[in-house]
Amino acid sequence: MADQTKQRSVSLCKAVGLCALLTMPSLGFAAQSAVPLLPEILISADDLQASETGDPAVIRLSLSQQPDAVVTLNLQGDKECRVSPNKLTYRSSNWDLAQTLSVLAIPDAAAEGLHRCQPRISIETEDRTYKAIAATLPSVAIKDAPVDAVSERLETILRKDFSSTLVQQQAIISGIMTDATRRLTRGYYGLKCGVVEPFDISGHVEIKKTSRAVRGTFGEETVACHGARRQIGSGRFALSESDTLGRQSLLSYTHMVETHSPRALKGRFVGGYGSEAAVEKLAMGTISGAGTHAGLYGVQRFRKILLLSYFASAVLGHHSYDLQFPDSGGAIDASGTYDYAAALAGIGLSGQRSAGPFVLHPKADLRLTYGEASTSRVRATQGPTQSFGNLDMPAYQGLRSGLELGFEFDHPSLASVGWDRAIWVAPRLGCLSDVVQGDLNCDSGLKMQFDAAHTVSQTRYSLGLDAQADRTSRWRGVTVSRTVALDSAGGHVRTSLGMNDRSKPTYEYAFSFEF
């Protein structure tokens, strides 16, 4: 009886187990049916790069299953991009149709290279299944407009061109004042009427190991027979090329009219210039310029030994540029123009006085320059992509002052065959300050030179020392040179050996001839 009961229990267990096995698939199916699958926002993108020139990135969006209610996708950009449209709406009739989202880069003037933006998405619907999901859009790469990629480098180049142009103009106009001082020093008496100096061109060619140059002057001078009215035409030209600066050229001309008396000289001038500079740092190309200058100048004698000189001038100019900048995405060509206006003024005090065997040459001067450049309209091209932008340059303002005391000693040879000796010692102090910002940078220096010239062979030996220091750096150099005159060519050959500020020996061989 017990054995029969045990067999029935085993059979029942097997039956129960079999029933469990038979019911497991149906239970599993029921469990899967109890957890419905969540829908998705289907995203496809073939172009995930936008450009600040206007080329957008494109993203296509659709739904994975038909919604029970209207599904609205709210879309936003960030500080680097914006999206269009801001909303996409899906209904039971169009849920599986992909709608297009455009991601547009926001143009700016910053050179950021390849950077990114992250568009955002949120879901608004009464459908509980779509309300429960979260979606994320892919990030978009943004490429700078060509004009933005070169803006910083271009600004550096144009600021340098602007400042060097004004420094060059100040040198030309300061030279007018210096020449006027020299004419008053020579004296009023003895001036002859008519042509004092006929039109003539003079200059020299200089060839060095690392540079080549042609420089010179041209002009004429006439004096009216009544009123000591003098008219002077003065021009400069220069064409140079070096391994470090590239090609530089300049042509300028100034016409002066002045009146002359024993104690004073007053004049006015008008002139212009043309220039071209080859750019080889940060970019490759040329900058061409043209401008005009006009103003007043004068020299007044005090106490026989002191001369007060002054000038005031206005300068207008127009410069154009055509430059090519290297870039990882291909070379970028940038072209454009800028105009400028500047005011220049200066005052100086000079003189000379004998002190035993020496002649003292005290000199003090003050130079003021202020210039403003117009906004430059820049066109930049990189392959088929072209963009435009505006580049603003800061005003140029500077105040230069200098103080120098030169000691001159000449000892001519008394014999027909001998050596002429000369010594020049000039300590100097100079300052450059920013008129607006108030930044002051002063430097001091000392220049010494000893010359010995043979009266027959026209061979000159020189020993020079030039040292300068400011608040950030020190510079010093020593040079020994030998110069031999070339009678047939009207020039000379100069050989020099020196030591620069880094205590590194330097050697130079230069050939030049006059014409």
Short mmCIF file of C-alpha atoms in Angstrom, two decimals:
data_model
loop_
_atom_site.label_atom_id
_atom_site.label_comp_id
_atom_site.label_asym_id
_atom_site.label_seq_id
_atom_site.Cartn_x
_atom_site.Cartn_y
_atom_site.Cartn_z
CA MET A 1 0.00 0.00 0.00
CA ALA A 2 2.87 2.35 0.84
CA ASP A 3 4.65 1.52 -2.43
CA GLN A 4 1.54 2.29 -4.42
CA THR A 5 1.20 5.67 -2.66
CA LYS A 6 4.88 6.56 -3.41
CA GLN A 7 4.50 5.71 -7.09
CA ARG A 8 1.40 7.92 -7.34
CA SER A 9 3.39 10.84 -5.75
CA VAL A 10 6.27 10.47 -8.24
CA SER A 11 3.83 10.31 -11.11
CA LEU A 12 2.12 13.43 -9.76
CA CYS A 13 5.44 15.30 -9.44
CA LYS A 14 6.34 14.36 -12.98
CA ALA A 15 2.95 15.45 -14.10
CA VAL A 16 3.30 18.74 -12.25
CA GLY A 17 6.78 19.27 -13.65
CA LEU A 18 5.56 18.51 -17.10
CA CYS A 19 2.74 20.94 -16.66
CA ALA A 20 5.21 23.60 -15.46
CA LEU A 21 7.40 23.02 -18.48
CA LEU A 22 4.40 23.18 -20.72
CA THR A 23 3.19 26.45 -19.17
CA MET A 24 6.58 28.28 -19.06
CA PRO A 25 6.52 29.61 -22.67
CA SER A 26 3.08 31.01 -22.24
CA LEU A 27 4.11 32.66 -18.96
CA GLY A 28 7.20 34.20 -20.64
CA PHE A 29 5.12 35.58 -23.50
CA ALA A 30 2.74 37.09 -21.01
CA ALA A 31 5.67 38.80 -19.21
CA GLN A 32 7.00 40.28 -22.44
CA SER A 33 3.60 41.53 -23.40
CA ALA A 34 3.30 43.26 -20.03
CA VAL A 35 6.34 45.56 -20.75
CA PRO A 36 5.68 47.55 -23.97
CA LEU A 37 8.68 48.78 -26.02
CA LEU A 38 9.40 52.58 -25.74
CA PRO A 39 9.39 54.57 -28.98
CA GLU A 40 12.44 56.49 -30.27
CA ILE A 41 13.31 59.71 -32.08
CA LEU A 42 15.03 58.50 -35.22
CA ILE A 43 17.99 60.72 -36.15
CA SER A 44 19.98 60.65 -39.39
CA ALA A 45 22.74 63.11 -40.38
CA ASP A 46 24.97 63.09 -43.44
CA ASP A 47 26.44 66.56 -42.84
CA LEU A 48 27.42 67.53 -39.30
CA GLN A 49 29.65 70.50 -40.18
CA ALA A 50 28.50 74.10 -40.42
CA SER A 51 30.47 77.12 -41.60
CA GLU A 52 30.28 80.71 -40.40
CA THR A 53 30.00 81.69 -44.06
CA GLY A 54 26.41 80.33 -44.04
CA ASP A 55 26.71 76.64 -45.03
CA PRO A 56 24.50 74.79 -42.45
CA ALA A 57 24.66 71.30 -40.99
CA VAL A 58 21.58 69.14 -41.74
CA ILE A 59 19.86 66.69 -39.36
CA ARG A 60 16.72 64.66 -40.28
CA LEU A 61 14.25 63.58 -37.58
CA SER A 62 11.29 61.18 -37.53
CA LEU A 63 9.44 58.89 -35.06
CA SER A 64 9.90 55.16 -34.66
CA GLN A 65 6.17 54.36 -34.17
CA GLN A 66 2.83 56.02 -34.61
CA PRO A 67 1.92 58.30 -31.66
CA ASP A 68 -1.43 58.42 -29.88
CA ALA A 69 -1.28 62.22 -29.76
CA VAL A 70 0.55 65.09 -31.43
CA VAL A 71 4.33 65.03 -30.70
CA THR A 72 6.17 68.37 -30.85
CA LEU A 73 9.97 68.54 -30.80
CA ASN A 74 11.26 71.84 -29.37
CA LEU A 75 14.75 72.63 -30.70
CA GLN A 76 17.41 75.14 -29.57
CA GLY A 77 20.98 76.11 -30.43
CA ASP A 78 23.69 77.48 -28.15
CA LYS A 79 26.08 80.45 -28.21
CA GLU A 80 27.83 79.06 -31.29
CA CYS A 81 24.83 78.10 -33.43
CA ARG A 82 21.12 78.51 -34.00
CA VAL A 83 18.58 76.07 -35.44
CA SER A 84 15.81 76.37 -38.01
CA PRO A 85 12.98 75.64 -37.50
CA ASN A 86 12.61 75.78 -33.72
CA LYS A 87 9.73 73.24 -33.72
CA LEU A 88 8.92 70.04 -35.59
CA THR A 89 5.41 68.55 -35.28
CA TYR A 90 4.45 64.90 -35.86
CA ARG A 91 0.95 63.42 -36.10
CA SER A 92 -0.49 60.04 -36.90
CA SER A 93 -0.40 61.04 -40.56
CA ASN A 94 3.28 62.03 -40.87
CA TRP A 95 5.10 60.34 -37.95
CA ASP A 96 7.34 58.28 -40.22
CA LEU A 97 8.27 61.14 -42.60
CA ALA A 98 11.72 62.63 -41.87
CA GLN A 99 11.70 66.39 -41.30
CA THR A 100 14.82 68.52 -41.79
CA LEU A 101 16.55 70.56 -39.10
CA SER A 102 19.20 73.08 -40.22
CA VAL A 103 21.97 74.04 -37.78
CA LEU A 104 23.51 77.41 -38.69
CA ALA A 105 26.76 78.73 -37.24
CA ILE A 106 26.65 82.18 -35.65
CA PRO A 107 29.29 84.39 -37.36
CA ASP A 108 31.73 86.19 -35.10
CA ALA A 109 35.09 87.92 -35.47
CA ALA A 110 37.00 85.47 -33.26
CA ALA A 111 39.61 83.15 -34.73
CA GLU A 112 38.51 79.90 -33.04
CA GLY A 113 39.56 77.33 -35.61
CA LEU A 114 37.35 74.24 -35.83
CA HIS A 115 35.01 74.37 -32.82
CA ARG A 116 31.68 72.75 -31.90
CA CYS A 117 28.11 73.52 -30.94
CA GLN A 118 25.52 71.34 -29.23
CA PRO A 119 21.89 71.75 -30.36
CA ARG A 120 19.29 70.71 -27.77
CA ILE A 121 15.93 68.93 -28.04
CA SER A 122 12.90 68.52 -25.75
CA ILE A 123 9.62 66.63 -26.34
CA GLU A 124 6.14 68.06 -25.78
CA THR A 125 3.17 65.60 -26.13
CA GLU A 126 0.15 63.98 -24.43
CA ASP A 127 1.35 60.56 -25.54
CA ARG A 128 2.61 58.90 -22.34
CA THR A 129 5.11 56.66 -24.11
CA TYR A 130 6.77 59.53 -26.03
CA LYS A 131 6.65 61.74 -22.93
CA ALA A 132 8.73 59.16 -21.05
CA ILE A 133 11.69 59.09 -23.45
CA ALA A 134 14.77 61.36 -23.64
CA ALA A 135 16.53 62.26 -26.88
CA THR A 136 19.94 63.79 -27.63
CA LEU A 137 21.04 65.48 -30.84
CA PRO A 138 24.57 65.00 -32.19
CA SER A 139 27.08 67.86 -31.83
CA VAL A 140 27.99 69.90 -34.89
CA ALA A 141 31.49 71.00 -35.93
CA ILE A 142 31.77 74.68 -36.88
CA LYS A 143 34.36 76.04 -39.26
CA ASP A 144 35.52 79.66 -39.01
CA ALA A 145 34.84 82.00 -41.90
CA PRO A 146 38.09 82.65 -43.80
CA VAL A 147 38.10 86.28 -42.70
CA ASP A 148 37.91 85.23 -39.03
CA ALA A 149 40.75 82.74 -39.44
CA VAL A 150 43.14 85.51 -40.55
CA SER A 151 41.80 88.50 -38.57
CA GLU A 152 44.38 88.42 -35.74
CA ARG A 153 47.37 87.95 -38.04
CA LEU A 154 46.08 90.54 -40.49
CA GLU A 155 45.56 93.09 -37.72
CA THR A 156 49.15 92.58 -36.55
CA ILE A 157 50.48 93.16 -40.08
CA LEU A 158 48.35 96.25 -40.74
CA ARG A 159 49.15 97.81 -37.37
CA LYS A 160 52.85 97.35 -38.12
CA ASP A 161 52.42 98.89 -41.57
CA PHE A 162 50.46 101.82 -40.14
CA SER A 163 52.95 102.57 -37.37
CA SER A 164 56.02 102.19 -39.59
CA THR A 165 54.43 104.52 -42.16
CA LEU A 166 53.93 107.23 -39.54
CA VAL A 167 57.47 106.74 -38.21
CA GLN A 168 58.73 107.08 -41.78
CA GLN A 169 56.70 110.25 -42.33
CA GLN A 170 58.00 111.71 -39.09
CA ALA A 171 61.57 110.99 -40.22
CA ILE A 172 60.95 112.81 -43.54
CA ILE A 173 59.41 115.86 -41.87
CA SER A 174 62.00 115.90 -39.06
CA GLY A 175 64.63 115.91 -41.81
CA ILE A 176 63.07 119.09 -43.20
CA MET A 177 63.52 120.75 -39.82
CA THR A 178 67.09 119.46 -39.51
CA ASP A 179 68.05 120.78 -42.96
CA ALA A 180 66.46 124.14 -42.17
CA THR A 181 68.53 124.35 -38.99
CA ARG A 182 71.66 123.64 -41.01
CA ARG A 183 70.79 126.38 -43.52
CA LEU A 184 70.28 128.95 -40.77
CA THR A 185 73.58 127.90 -39.19
CA ARG A 186 75.38 128.58 -42.49
CA GLY A 187 74.05 132.14 -42.33
CA TYR A 188 71.90 134.57 -44.25
CA TYR A 189 74.68 136.58 -45.81
CA GLY A 190 76.27 135.33 -48.98
CA LEU A 191 73.08 133.91 -50.50
CA LYS A 192 73.09 134.37 -54.24
CA CYS A 193 70.04 134.90 -56.40
CA GLY A 194 68.83 132.37 -58.91
CA VAL A 195 69.63 128.69 -58.99
CA VAL A 196 71.67 127.72 -55.96
CA GLU A 197 71.63 124.00 -56.69
CA PRO A 198 70.39 122.74 -60.09
CA PHE A 199 68.28 119.61 -60.29
CA ASP A 200 70.48 116.65 -59.54
CA ILE A 201 70.19 113.00 -58.53
CA SER A 202 72.67 111.42 -56.17
CA GLY A 203 72.72 108.11 -54.42
CA HIS A 204 74.61 104.95 -53.77
CA VAL A 205 74.35 101.24 -54.33
CA GLU A 206 75.14 98.96 -51.41
CA ILE A 207 75.67 95.21 -51.66
CA LYS A 208 76.13 93.11 -48.54
CA LYS A 209 76.10 89.43 -47.83
CA THR A 210 72.47 89.41 -46.70
CA SER A 211 71.05 92.56 -48.30
CA ARG A 212 71.08 94.72 -51.41
CA ALA A 213 70.00 98.35 -51.60
CA VAL A 214 69.85 101.42 -53.82
CA ARG A 215 69.24 104.69 -51.98
CA GLY A 216 69.50 108.32 -52.95
CA THR A 217 68.15 111.84 -53.07
CA PHE A 218 67.16 114.29 -55.78
CA GLY A 219 66.09 117.90 -55.87
CA GLU A 220 66.94 121.51 -56.60
CA GLU A 221 67.17 124.86 -54.81
CA THR A 222 66.55 128.44 -56.03
CA VAL A 223 66.56 131.82 -54.26
CA ALA A 224 64.46 134.79 -55.35
CA CYS A 225 66.43 138.03 -55.71
CA HIS A 226 63.99 139.97 -53.54
CA GLY A 227 62.93 139.04 -50.06
CA ALA A 228 65.35 136.13 -49.63
CA ARG A 229 62.60 133.76 -50.70
CA ARG A 230 63.94 130.27 -51.18
CA GLN A 231 62.26 127.35 -53.01
CA ILE A 232 63.55 123.84 -52.44
CA GLY A 233 62.55 120.58 -54.02
CA SER A 234 63.70 117.56 -52.06
CA GLY A 235 63.08 113.88 -52.87
CA ARG A 236 64.15 110.50 -51.60
CA PHE A 237 64.14 107.07 -53.18
CA ALA A 238 65.06 103.66 -51.82
CA LEU A 239 64.87 100.13 -53.11
CA SER A 240 66.15 97.39 -50.86
CA GLU A 241 65.93 93.65 -50.46
CA SER A 242 67.16 91.50 -47.60
CA ASP A 243 66.92 87.90 -46.45
CA THR A 244 64.89 88.93 -43.39
CA LEU A 245 62.74 91.90 -44.49
CA GLY A 246 62.05 91.06 -48.12
CA ARG A 247 61.60 93.79 -50.73
CA GLN A 248 61.01 97.40 -49.66
CA SER A 249 60.64 100.46 -51.92
CA LEU A 250 59.92 104.14 -51.27
CA LEU A 251 59.66 107.30 -53.37
CA SER A 252 58.88 110.66 -51.76
CA TYR A 253 59.02 114.30 -52.82
CA THR A 254 58.52 117.54 -50.86
CA HIS A 255 58.35 121.11 -52.14
CA MET A 256 59.33 123.83 -49.64
CA VAL A 257 59.00 127.62 -49.76
CA GLU A 258 60.78 129.60 -47.03
CA THR A 259 61.92 133.08 -46.09
CA HIS A 260 65.30 133.66 -44.54
CA SER A 261 66.65 136.39 -42.24
CA PRO A 262 69.83 136.55 -40.13
CA ARG A 263 68.05 135.26 -37.01
CA ALA A 264 65.08 133.29 -38.29
CA LEU A 265 63.84 131.00 -41.01
CA LYS A 266 60.21 130.21 -41.72
CA GLY A 267 58.69 127.97 -44.35
CA ARG A 268 55.83 125.77 -45.51
CA PHE A 269 55.87 122.50 -47.41
CA VAL A 270 53.70 120.07 -49.33
CA GLY A 271 54.61 116.68 -50.72
CA GLY A 272 53.71 113.04 -51.14
CA TYR A 273 55.01 109.51 -51.17
CA GLY A 274 54.50 106.11 -52.73
CA SER A 275 55.66 102.86 -51.16
CA GLU A 276 55.50 99.11 -51.49
CA ALA A 277 56.53 96.52 -48.92
CA ALA A 278 56.84 92.77 -49.27
CA VAL A 279 55.36 90.84 -46.33
CA GLU A 280 57.11 87.57 -45.49
CA LYS A 281 56.18 86.99 -41.83
CA LEU A 282 52.73 85.73 -40.79
CA ALA A 283 51.72 85.98 -44.47
CA MET A 284 53.08 86.37 -47.98
CA GLY A 285 52.22 89.29 -50.24
CA THR A 286 52.55 93.04 -50.65
CA ILE A 287 51.22 96.25 -49.12
CA SER A 288 51.19 99.32 -51.38
CA GLY A 289 50.68 102.85 -50.12
CA ALA A 290 50.40 106.44 -51.29
CA GLY A 291 49.90 109.63 -49.32
CA THR A 292 50.42 113.35 -49.04
CA HIS A 293 51.77 115.64 -46.33
CA ALA A 294 51.73 119.40 -45.76
CA GLY A 295 52.72 121.72 -42.96
CA LEU A 296 54.81 124.54 -41.51
CA TYR A 297 58.33 124.70 -40.07
CA GLY A 298 60.75 127.26 -38.71
CA VAL A 299 64.05 127.91 -36.92
CA GLN A 300 64.81 130.78 -34.53
CA ARG A 301 68.27 131.76 -33.26
CA PHE A 302 68.82 132.64 -29.57
CA ARG A 303 71.99 134.03 -27.94
CA LYS A 304 74.07 133.19 -31.02
CA ILE A 305 74.69 129.58 -29.97
CA LEU A 306 71.17 128.15 -29.50
CA LEU A 307 68.66 127.32 -32.23
CA LEU A 308 64.98 126.60 -31.59
CA SER A 309 63.32 124.59 -34.40
CA TYR A 310 59.73 123.41 -34.85
CA PHE A 311 57.29 121.85 -37.31
CA ALA A 312 53.60 120.96 -37.55
CA SER A 313 52.17 118.74 -40.26
CA ALA A 314 49.12 116.79 -41.42
CA VAL A 315 49.39 113.50 -43.35
CA LEU A 316 46.75 111.63 -45.36
CA GLY A 317 47.28 108.20 -46.89
CA HIS A 318 45.67 105.24 -48.65
CA HIS A 319 47.11 101.71 -48.41
CA SER A 320 46.02 98.49 -50.12
CA TYR A 321 47.10 94.92 -49.43
CA ASP A 322 46.97 91.51 -51.07
CA LEU A 323 48.18 88.78 -48.73
CA GLN A 324 48.11 84.99 -48.53
CA PHE A 325 47.94 83.24 -45.15
CA PRO A 326 48.79 79.57 -44.55
CA ASP A 327 45.96 77.55 -42.99
CA SER A 328 45.32 73.90 -42.22
CA GLY A 329 42.27 73.94 -44.50
CA GLY A 330 44.18 75.52 -47.38
CA ALA A 331 45.75 78.91 -48.06
CA ILE A 332 43.54 81.96 -47.42
CA ASP A 333 43.82 85.02 -49.68
CA ALA A 334 42.96 88.33 -48.00
CA SER A 335 42.74 91.69 -49.72
CA GLY A 336 41.47 95.13 -48.82
CA THR A 337 42.35 98.77 -48.18
CA TYR A 338 42.54 101.26 -45.35
CA ASP A 339 42.84 105.06 -45.18
CA TYR A 340 44.42 107.11 -42.44
CA ALA A 341 44.89 110.67 -41.24
CA ALA A 342 47.60 111.83 -38.85
CA ALA A 343 48.91 114.97 -37.18
CA LEU A 344 52.63 115.38 -36.46
CA ALA A 345 54.42 118.08 -34.50
CA GLY A 346 57.89 118.57 -33.14
CA ILE A 347 60.16 121.03 -31.36
CA GLY A 348 63.91 120.91 -30.90
CA LEU A 349 66.73 122.85 -29.25
CA SER A 350 70.28 122.54 -30.55
CA GLY A 351 73.57 124.39 -30.69
CA GLN A 352 77.32 124.10 -30.54
CA ARG A 353 80.02 125.60 -28.36
CA SER A 354 83.77 125.25 -28.27
CA ALA A 355 85.26 123.90 -25.04
CA GLY A 356 89.02 123.68 -25.40
CA PRO A 357 89.93 121.11 -28.06
CA PHE A 358 86.34 119.80 -28.16
CA VAL A 359 83.19 121.14 -29.74
CA LEU A 360 80.03 120.49 -27.73
CA HIS A 361 76.81 119.67 -29.60
CA PRO A 362 73.86 119.73 -27.15
CA LYS A 363 70.54 118.58 -28.56
CA ALA A 364 67.06 118.08 -27.15
CA ASP A 365 63.87 117.35 -29.05
CA LEU A 366 60.25 116.39 -28.63
CA ARG A 367 58.06 114.65 -31.25
CA LEU A 368 54.31 114.13 -31.10
CA THR A 369 52.34 111.87 -33.45
CA TYR A 370 48.65 110.99 -33.50
CA GLY A 371 46.97 109.04 -36.27
CA GLU A 372 43.69 107.24 -36.89
CA ALA A 373 42.99 104.60 -39.54
CA SER A 374 39.62 103.86 -41.08
CA THR A 375 37.87 100.50 -40.82
CA SER A 376 39.33 98.10 -43.35
CA ARG A 377 36.84 96.08 -45.40
CA VAL A 378 38.46 92.66 -45.81
CA ARG A 379 37.67 90.06 -48.45
CA ALA A 380 38.99 86.59 -47.62
CA THR A 381 38.88 83.58 -49.95
CA GLN A 382 39.66 79.95 -49.17
CA GLY A 383 39.05 77.68 -52.14
CA PRO A 384 35.42 78.19 -53.24
CA THR A 385 34.49 79.88 -49.93
CA GLN A 386 34.52 83.66 -49.70
CA SER A 387 33.68 85.89 -46.74
CA PHE A 388 33.80 89.58 -45.86
CA GLY A 389 34.55 91.33 -42.61
CA ASN A 390 35.52 94.64 -41.05
CA LEU A 391 38.84 95.17 -39.27
CA ASP A 392 39.23 98.09 -36.86
CA MET A 393 42.72 99.28 -36.04
CA PRO A 394 43.49 101.25 -32.86
CA ALA A 395 44.71 104.82 -33.10
CA TYR A 396 48.45 105.41 -33.15
CA GLN A 397 49.65 107.87 -30.54
CA GLY A 398 53.14 108.48 -29.33
CA LEU A 399 55.33 111.05 -27.66
CA ARG A 400 59.06 110.80 -28.32
CA SER A 401 61.63 112.85 -26.50
CA GLY A 402 65.40 112.78 -26.69
CA LEU A 403 68.43 114.39 -25.10
CA GLU A 404 71.93 114.10 -26.51
CA LEU A 405 75.28 115.78 -25.81
CA GLY A 406 77.88 115.21 -28.47
CA PHE A 407 81.61 115.78 -27.94
CA GLU A 408 83.50 116.27 -31.20
CA PHE A 409 87.27 116.34 -31.57
CA ASP A 410 89.02 116.72 -34.95
CA HIS A 411 92.79 116.62 -35.32
CA PRO A 412 93.74 117.17 -38.99
CA SER A 413 97.16 116.12 -40.17
CA LEU A 414 99.64 118.99 -40.46
CA ALA A 415 101.87 117.23 -42.93
CA SER A 416 101.08 116.50 -46.57
CA VAL A 417 101.28 112.79 -45.79
CA GLY A 418 99.72 111.74 -42.51
CA TRP A 419 96.60 110.81 -40.64
CA ASP A 420 93.48 112.80 -39.83
CA ARG A 421 92.00 111.77 -36.50
CA ALA A 422 88.50 112.40 -35.15
CA ILE A 423 86.68 111.40 -31.98
CA TRP A 424 82.93 111.50 -31.41
CA VAL A 425 81.38 110.78 -28.02
CA ALA A 426 77.63 111.15 -27.55
CA PRO A 427 75.71 110.06 -24.44
CA ARG A 428 71.97 110.17 -25.03
CA LEU A 429 68.67 109.71 -23.23
CA GLY A 430 65.38 109.07 -24.97
CA CYS A 431 61.79 108.36 -23.94
CA LEU A 432 58.75 107.02 -25.76
CA SER A 433 55.35 107.33 -24.13
CA ASP A 434 51.79 106.54 -25.08
CA VAL A 435 49.85 109.79 -24.89
CA VAL A 436 46.53 108.14 -24.09
CA GLN A 437 47.59 105.24 -21.88
CA GLY A 438 50.39 107.12 -20.13
CA ASP A 439 52.89 104.30 -20.58
CA LEU A 440 56.47 105.63 -20.41
CA ASN A 441 59.51 103.74 -21.64
CA CYS A 442 62.88 105.46 -21.41
CA ASP A 443 66.26 104.29 -22.61
CA SER A 444 69.81 105.57 -22.34
CA GLY A 445 72.77 105.03 -24.58
CA LEU A 446 76.33 105.92 -25.40
CA LYS A 447 77.95 106.11 -28.81
CA MET A 448 81.71 106.45 -29.22
CA GLN A 449 83.68 106.40 -32.44
CA PHE A 450 87.34 106.91 -33.23
CA ASP A 451 88.34 107.51 -36.87
CA ALA A 452 91.77 107.62 -38.44
CA ALA A 453 91.95 108.48 -42.15
CA HIS A 454 95.06 108.40 -44.34
CA THR A 455 95.23 111.60 -46.37
CA VAL A 456 96.75 110.00 -49.48
CA SER A 457 95.32 106.48 -49.81
CA GLN A 458 91.85 107.57 -48.58
CA THR A 459 91.75 104.56 -46.30
CA ARG A 460 89.83 104.97 -43.08
CA TYR A 461 90.00 102.85 -39.94
CA SER A 462 87.24 103.11 -37.35
CA LEU A 463 86.58 101.78 -33.88
CA GLY A 464 83.02 102.14 -32.66
CA LEU A 465 81.09 101.36 -29.50
CA ASP A 466 77.32 101.60 -29.29
CA ALA A 467 75.44 100.70 -26.11
CA GLN A 468 71.81 101.13 -25.15
CA ALA A 469 69.64 100.04 -22.23
CA ASP A 470 66.01 100.36 -21.21
CA ARG A 471 63.88 98.88 -18.47
CA THR A 472 63.55 95.52 -20.19
CA SER A 473 66.76 94.95 -22.15
CA ARG A 474 70.36 95.94 -22.73
CA TRP A 475 72.17 96.16 -26.03
CA ARG A 476 75.84 96.71 -26.82
CA GLY A 477 78.04 96.31 -29.83
CA VAL A 478 81.68 96.83 -30.79
CA THR A 479 82.85 97.24 -34.40
CA VAL A 480 86.24 97.59 -36.03
CA SER A 481 86.14 98.51 -39.71
CA ARG A 482 88.36 99.36 -42.65
CA THR A 483 87.03 101.46 -45.53
CA VAL A 484 88.89 101.81 -48.83
CA ALA A 485 87.84 104.43 -51.36
CA LEU A 486 87.29 103.43 -55.01
CA ASP A 487 88.26 106.40 -57.11
CA SER A 488 87.10 104.94 -60.41
CA ALA A 489 83.67 104.01 -59.12
CA GLY A 490 83.21 106.90 -56.71
CA GLY A 491 82.39 104.47 -53.94
CA HIS A 492 84.10 102.35 -51.32
CA VAL A 493 84.57 98.89 -49.93
CA ARG A 494 84.02 98.41 -46.22
CA THR A 495 85.14 95.42 -44.20
CA SER A 496 84.10 95.20 -40.54
CA LEU A 497 84.55 92.80 -37.67
CA GLY A 498 82.49 93.19 -34.53
CA MET A 499 80.73 91.65 -31.60
CA ASN A 500 77.00 91.94 -31.08
CA ASP A 501 75.00 92.18 -27.85
CA ARG A 502 75.16 88.40 -27.38
CA SER A 503 78.97 88.45 -27.51
CA LYS A 504 78.81 86.70 -30.86
CA PRO A 505 81.41 87.71 -33.48
CA THR A 506 80.03 89.31 -36.63
CA TYR A 507 81.66 89.86 -40.02
CA GLU A 508 80.45 92.07 -42.82
CA TYR A 509 81.72 92.92 -46.27
CA ALA A 510 79.94 95.75 -48.08
CA PHE A 511 80.49 97.29 -51.49
CA SER A 512 78.95 100.59 -52.53
CA PHE A 513 79.46 103.19 -55.19
CA GLU A 514 78.10 106.66 -55.66
CA PHE A 515 76.26 108.01 -58.70
#
